[in-house]
XYZ file of C-alpha atoms in Angstrom:
378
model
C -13.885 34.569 -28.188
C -10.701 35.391 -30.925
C -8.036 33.875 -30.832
C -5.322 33.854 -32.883
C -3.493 31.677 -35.608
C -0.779 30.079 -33.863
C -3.405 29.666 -30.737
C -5.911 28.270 -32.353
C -3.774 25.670 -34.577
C -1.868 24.331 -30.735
C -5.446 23.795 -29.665
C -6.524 22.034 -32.578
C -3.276 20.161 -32.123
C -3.674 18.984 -28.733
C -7.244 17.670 -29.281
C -5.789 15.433 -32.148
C -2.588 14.529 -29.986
C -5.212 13.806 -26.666
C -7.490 11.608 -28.653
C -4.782 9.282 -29.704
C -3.421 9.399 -26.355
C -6.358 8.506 -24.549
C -7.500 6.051 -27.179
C -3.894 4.353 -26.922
C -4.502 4.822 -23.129
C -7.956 2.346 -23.450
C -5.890 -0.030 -25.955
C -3.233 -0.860 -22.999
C -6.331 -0.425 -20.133
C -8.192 -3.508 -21.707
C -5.193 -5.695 -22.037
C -4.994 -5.610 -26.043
C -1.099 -6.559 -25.801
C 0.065 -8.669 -29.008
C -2.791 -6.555 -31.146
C -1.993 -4.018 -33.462
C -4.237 -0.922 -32.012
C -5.175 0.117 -35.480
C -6.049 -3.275 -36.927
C -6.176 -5.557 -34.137
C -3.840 -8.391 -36.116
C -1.154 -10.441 -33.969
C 1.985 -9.094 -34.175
C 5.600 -10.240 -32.972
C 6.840 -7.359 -31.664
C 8.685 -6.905 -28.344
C 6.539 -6.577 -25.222
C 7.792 -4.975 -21.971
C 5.814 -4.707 -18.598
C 3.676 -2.052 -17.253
C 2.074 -1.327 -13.875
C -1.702 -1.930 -13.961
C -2.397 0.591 -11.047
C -0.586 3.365 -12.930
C -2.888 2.748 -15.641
C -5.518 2.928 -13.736
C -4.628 6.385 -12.032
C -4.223 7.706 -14.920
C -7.591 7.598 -15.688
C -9.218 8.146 -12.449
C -7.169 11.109 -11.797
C -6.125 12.596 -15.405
C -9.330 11.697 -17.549
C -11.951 10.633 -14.870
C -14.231 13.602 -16.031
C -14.051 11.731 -19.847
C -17.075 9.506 -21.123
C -14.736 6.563 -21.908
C -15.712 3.114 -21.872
C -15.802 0.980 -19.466
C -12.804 -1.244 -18.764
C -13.226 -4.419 -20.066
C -13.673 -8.236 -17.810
C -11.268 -10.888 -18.614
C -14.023 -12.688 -20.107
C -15.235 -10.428 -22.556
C -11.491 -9.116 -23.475
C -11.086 -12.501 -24.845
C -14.121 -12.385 -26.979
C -14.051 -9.035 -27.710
C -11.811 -7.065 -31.066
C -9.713 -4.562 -30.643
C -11.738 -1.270 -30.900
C -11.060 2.303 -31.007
C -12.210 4.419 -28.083
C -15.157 6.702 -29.897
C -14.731 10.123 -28.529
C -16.411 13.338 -29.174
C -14.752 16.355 -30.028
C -16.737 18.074 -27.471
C -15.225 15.797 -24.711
C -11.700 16.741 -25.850
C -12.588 20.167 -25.932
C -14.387 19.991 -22.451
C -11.359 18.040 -21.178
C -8.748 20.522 -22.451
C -10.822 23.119 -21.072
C -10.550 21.411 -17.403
C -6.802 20.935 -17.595
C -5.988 24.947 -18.537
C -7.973 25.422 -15.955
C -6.262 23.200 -13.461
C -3.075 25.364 -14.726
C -4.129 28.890 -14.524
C -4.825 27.427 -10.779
C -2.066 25.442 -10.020
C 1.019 27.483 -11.635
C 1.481 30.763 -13.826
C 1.687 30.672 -17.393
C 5.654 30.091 -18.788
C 6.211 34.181 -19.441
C 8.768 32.654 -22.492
C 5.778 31.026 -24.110
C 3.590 32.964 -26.322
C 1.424 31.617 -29.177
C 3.563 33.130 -32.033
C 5.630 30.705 -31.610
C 4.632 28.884 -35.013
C 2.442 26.714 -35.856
C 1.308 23.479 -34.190
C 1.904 21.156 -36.083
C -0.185 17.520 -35.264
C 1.673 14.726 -33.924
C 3.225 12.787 -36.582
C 5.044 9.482 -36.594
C 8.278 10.883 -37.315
C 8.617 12.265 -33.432
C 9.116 9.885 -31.174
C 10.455 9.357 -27.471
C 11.735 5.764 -27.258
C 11.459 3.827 -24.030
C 13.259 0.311 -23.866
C 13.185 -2.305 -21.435
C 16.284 -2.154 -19.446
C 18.961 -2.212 -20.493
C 17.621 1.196 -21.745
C 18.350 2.299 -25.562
C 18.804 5.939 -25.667
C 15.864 7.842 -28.104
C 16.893 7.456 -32.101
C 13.966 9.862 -33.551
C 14.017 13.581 -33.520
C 10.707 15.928 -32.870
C 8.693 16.596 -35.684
C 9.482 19.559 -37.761
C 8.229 22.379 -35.532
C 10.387 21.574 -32.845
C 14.182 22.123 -32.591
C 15.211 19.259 -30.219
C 14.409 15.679 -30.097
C 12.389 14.837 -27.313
C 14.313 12.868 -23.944
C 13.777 9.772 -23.584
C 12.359 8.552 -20.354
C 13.772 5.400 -19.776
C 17.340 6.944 -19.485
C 16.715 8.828 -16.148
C 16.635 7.455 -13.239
C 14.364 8.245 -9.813
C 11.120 8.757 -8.868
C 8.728 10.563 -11.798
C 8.173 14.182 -11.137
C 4.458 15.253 -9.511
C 1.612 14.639 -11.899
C 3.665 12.747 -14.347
C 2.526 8.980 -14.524
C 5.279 6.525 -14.313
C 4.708 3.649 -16.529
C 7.436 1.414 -15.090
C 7.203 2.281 -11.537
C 7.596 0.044 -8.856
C 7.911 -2.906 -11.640
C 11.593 -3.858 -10.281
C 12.121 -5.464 -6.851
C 15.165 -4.761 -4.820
C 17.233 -7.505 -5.953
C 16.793 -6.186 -9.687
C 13.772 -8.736 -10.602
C 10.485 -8.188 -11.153
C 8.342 -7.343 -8.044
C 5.560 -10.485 -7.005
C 3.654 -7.622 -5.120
C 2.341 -5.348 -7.802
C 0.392 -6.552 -10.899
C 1.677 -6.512 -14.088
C 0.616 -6.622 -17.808
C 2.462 -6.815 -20.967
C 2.376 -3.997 -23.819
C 3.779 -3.961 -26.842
C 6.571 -1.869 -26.907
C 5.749 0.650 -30.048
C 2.905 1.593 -28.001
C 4.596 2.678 -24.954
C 6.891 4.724 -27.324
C 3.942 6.178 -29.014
C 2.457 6.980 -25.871
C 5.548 8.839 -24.929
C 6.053 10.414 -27.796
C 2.429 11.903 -27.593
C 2.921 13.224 -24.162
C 6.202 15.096 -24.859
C 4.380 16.655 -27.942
C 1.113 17.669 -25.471
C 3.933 19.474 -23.543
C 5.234 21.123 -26.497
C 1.715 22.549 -27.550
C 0.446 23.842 -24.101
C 4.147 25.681 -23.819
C 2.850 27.661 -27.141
C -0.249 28.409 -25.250
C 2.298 29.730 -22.805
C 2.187 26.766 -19.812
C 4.790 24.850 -18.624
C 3.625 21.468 -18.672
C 5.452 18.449 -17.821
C 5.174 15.014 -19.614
C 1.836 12.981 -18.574
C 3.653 9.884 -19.159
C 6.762 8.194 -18.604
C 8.922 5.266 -19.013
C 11.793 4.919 -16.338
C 12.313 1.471 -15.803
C 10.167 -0.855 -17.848
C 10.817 -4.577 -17.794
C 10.497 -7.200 -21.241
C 7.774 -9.356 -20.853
C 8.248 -12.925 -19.754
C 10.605 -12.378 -16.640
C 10.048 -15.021 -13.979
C 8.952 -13.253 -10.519
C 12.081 -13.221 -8.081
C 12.106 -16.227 -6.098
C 14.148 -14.340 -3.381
C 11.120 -11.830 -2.623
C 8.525 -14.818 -3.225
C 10.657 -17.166 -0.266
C 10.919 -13.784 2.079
C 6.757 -13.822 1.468
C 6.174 -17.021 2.179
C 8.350 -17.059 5.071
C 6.489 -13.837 5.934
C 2.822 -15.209 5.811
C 3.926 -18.826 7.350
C 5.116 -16.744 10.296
C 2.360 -14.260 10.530
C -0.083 -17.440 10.275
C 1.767 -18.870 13.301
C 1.828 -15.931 15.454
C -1.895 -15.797 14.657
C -2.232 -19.195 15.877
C -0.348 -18.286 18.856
C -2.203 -15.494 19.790
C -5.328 -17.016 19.162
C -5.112 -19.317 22.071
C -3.318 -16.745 24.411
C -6.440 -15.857 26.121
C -6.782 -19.716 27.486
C -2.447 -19.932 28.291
C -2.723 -17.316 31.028
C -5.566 -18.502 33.408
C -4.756 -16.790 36.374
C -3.055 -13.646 35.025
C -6.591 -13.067 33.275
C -8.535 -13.521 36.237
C -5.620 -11.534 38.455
C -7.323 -13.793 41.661
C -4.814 -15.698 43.967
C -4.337 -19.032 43.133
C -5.982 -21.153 46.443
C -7.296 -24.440 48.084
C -8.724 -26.062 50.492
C -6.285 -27.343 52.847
C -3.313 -25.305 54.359
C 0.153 -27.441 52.818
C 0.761 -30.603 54.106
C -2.215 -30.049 56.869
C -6.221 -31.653 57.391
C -8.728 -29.816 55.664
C -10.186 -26.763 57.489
C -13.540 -26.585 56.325
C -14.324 -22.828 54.866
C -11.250 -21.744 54.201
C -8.553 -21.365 51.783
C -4.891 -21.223 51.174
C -2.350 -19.944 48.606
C -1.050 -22.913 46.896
C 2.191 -24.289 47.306
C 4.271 -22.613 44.658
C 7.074 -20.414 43.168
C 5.168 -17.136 42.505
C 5.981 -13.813 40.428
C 4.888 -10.462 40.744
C 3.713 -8.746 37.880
C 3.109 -4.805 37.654
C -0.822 -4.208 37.588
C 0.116 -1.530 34.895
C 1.551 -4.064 32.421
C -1.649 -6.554 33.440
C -3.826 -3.872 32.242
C -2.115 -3.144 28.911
C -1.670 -7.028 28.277
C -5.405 -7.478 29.266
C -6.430 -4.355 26.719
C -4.341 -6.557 23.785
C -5.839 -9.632 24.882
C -9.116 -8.029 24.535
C -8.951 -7.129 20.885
C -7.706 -10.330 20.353
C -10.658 -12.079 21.321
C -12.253 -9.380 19.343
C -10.493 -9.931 15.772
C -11.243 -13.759 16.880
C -14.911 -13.705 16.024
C -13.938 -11.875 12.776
C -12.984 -14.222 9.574
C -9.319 -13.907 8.220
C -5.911 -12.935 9.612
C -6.208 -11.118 13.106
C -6.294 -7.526 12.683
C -5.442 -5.799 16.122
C -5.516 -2.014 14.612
C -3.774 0.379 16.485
C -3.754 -1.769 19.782
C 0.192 -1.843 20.714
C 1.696 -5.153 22.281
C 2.432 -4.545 26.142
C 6.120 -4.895 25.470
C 8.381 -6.351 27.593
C 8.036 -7.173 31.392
C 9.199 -4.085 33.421
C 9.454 -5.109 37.206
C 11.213 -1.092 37.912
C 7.860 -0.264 39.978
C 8.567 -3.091 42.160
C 12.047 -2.587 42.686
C 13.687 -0.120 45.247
C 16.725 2.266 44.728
C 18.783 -0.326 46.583
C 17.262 -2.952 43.944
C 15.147 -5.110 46.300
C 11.219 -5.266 46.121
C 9.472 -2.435 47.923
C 6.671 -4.665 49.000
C 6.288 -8.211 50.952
C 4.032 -10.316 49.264
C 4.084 -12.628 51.775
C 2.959 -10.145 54.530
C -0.663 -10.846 53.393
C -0.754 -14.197 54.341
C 1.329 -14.172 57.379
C -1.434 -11.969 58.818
C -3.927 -14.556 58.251
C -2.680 -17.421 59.498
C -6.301 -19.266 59.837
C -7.166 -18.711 55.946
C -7.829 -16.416 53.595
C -11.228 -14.848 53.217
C -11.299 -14.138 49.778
C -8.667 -14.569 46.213
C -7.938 -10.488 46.816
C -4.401 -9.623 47.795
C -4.121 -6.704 49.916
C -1.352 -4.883 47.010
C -3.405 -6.150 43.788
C -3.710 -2.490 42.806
C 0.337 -2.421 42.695
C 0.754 -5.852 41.396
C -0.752 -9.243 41.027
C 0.569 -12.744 42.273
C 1.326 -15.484 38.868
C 2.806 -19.061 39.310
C 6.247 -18.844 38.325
C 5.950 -21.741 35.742
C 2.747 -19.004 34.018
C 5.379 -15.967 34.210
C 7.923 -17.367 32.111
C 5.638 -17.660 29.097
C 4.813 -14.156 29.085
């Protein structure tokens, strides 16, 4: 197809401004922190945190359709020098190609923008878009010639990154204003997080001459220097956390065998009516203090004492899915308006005076009989 001048130059810009990006991208990806991306020498510049799992999106969502290498093992990223990312111009163009596309979808093109805007000009290191580790320092450079405004620096606002943008720093900072023990963690030098910045503020610029509104890919909001101890209030709250979780594992674990007769719901029996001889073939409550409890809780506690003994024969933590706890005892069933049981338990028996023939009470569909001592402990 033709295209003109100014369109032609923003595209020829953004593949030059994508493959440092992405190649930058790969250089904090594989962990190259205190290495100079261009020459791979030590350096002793400042190095700030960044979320590993945002680097990681960015590439599975942004440029999973890229042939990029594959991410380096701990192993070989010690052995191995800092390299650039070889990448074709064909797999810019394709991946340029894919994200216009993904616009002309997603939103319309800005109607302000139009390609005679001027030329493109190729991202330079006089732009830049400074992020500091808090305490923030506000962005010092100015764009690069073609643009009339120095880009905003990221670190300076504050809240969650818009939709699509990629949020270097996110997450990083726990709620007592340390650095989170949940979320992993890897140091970057700090020129390259403004570099990266800087590059996608000047993508933005470029697809607005093509005439879409795109925001930043990247930003910086709240990154954190490098060498900040974990908070040791979040690490005690997690180790309270699993040390209590372990327990109540335990616990459950041998709930099953703590709750004999509620299990079997059967009447508790002997031999021998209390305090009388033996009477061969039959049998007897046992002498007791006994509680009623509703068959409907029974059969919710017996469904979450099931997938208990499930999750037992598993490995690891019990996992109970979506299998609720029966909650709390609720004797309302039982109870009258007046606030007195609606049933005699003790009817059952006093109609069998010479033994019972079976452990079946005549109300175990409303509720079943549990030594007192065997209630509490539910």
């Amino acid at each position: 197809r033709l295209s003109s001048g100014p369109a032609c130059r923003a595209m020829q810009g953004l593949m030059r401004c994508t493959r440092e990006l992405v190649q930058l991208a790969v250089y904090l990806r594989d962990g190259h922190c205190a290495e100079d991306p261009q020459g791979g020498a030590k350096t002793e510049g400042p190095l700030v945190l960044v979320r590993q799992s945002t680097v990681t999106s960015l590439f599975n969502k942004h440029f999973g359709t890229m042939d990029l290498p594959k991410p380096l093992s701990s192993s070989s990223r010690r052995k191995s020098a800092v390299k650039e990312a070889e990448l074709s111009s064909w797999s810019l163009l394709s991946q340029l190609r894919l994200e216009r596309r993904r616009l002309r979808q997603g939103r319309a093109p800005a109607p302000s923008a139009a390609p005679e805007l001027g030329d493109a000009a190729t991202p330079s290191s006089s732009s830049s878009s400074t992020a500091r580790a808090v305490p923030a320092a506000p962005s010092n450079g100015k764009a690069n010639a073609s643009s009339s405004s120095a880009a905003p620096s990221s670190s300076c606002v504050s809240g969650p990154a818009p939709a699509g943008v990629f949020d270097l720093g996110a997450g990083l900072r726990c709620p007592h204003g340390q650095v989170s023990h949940t979320l992993q963690a890897r140091p970057a030098r700090q020129d390259t997080i403004d570099r990266l910045l800087q590059l996608s503020h000047e993508r933005s610029r470029l697809w607005a001459q093509l005439g879409f509104e795109v925001p930043p890919l990247i930003s910086a909001r709240e990154l954190l220097p490098h060498g900040l101890a974990p908070c040791e209030v979040c690490a005690e709250q997690a180790k309270a956390s699993r040390k209590t979780k372990r327990d109540r594992d335990e616990a459950l674990k041998h709930e099953p065998s703590r709750f004999p007769i509620m299990r079997k719901g059967e009447l508790t029996v002997c031999s021998e009516a209390a305090g009388t001889c033996e009477q061969v073939g039959k049998q007897f409550l046992r002498e007791g203090s006994y509680a009623l409890i509703p068959a409907l809780w029974r059969l919710n506690w017996l469904k979450y004492i099931g997938k208990i003994q499930a999750a037992k024969k598993q490995r690891g933590p019990l996992n109970l899915g979506d299998v609720a706890e029966p909650g709390p005892l609720d004797p309302t069933s039982l109870v009258c308006k007046h606030g007195r049981l609606k049933y005699d338990p003790a009817e059952h028996f006093k109609s069998r005076p010479g033994g019972l023939e079976d452990r079946a009470h005549s109300h175990e569909h409303l509720y079943v009989l549990v030594p007192r001592m065997e209630a509490l402990e539910l």
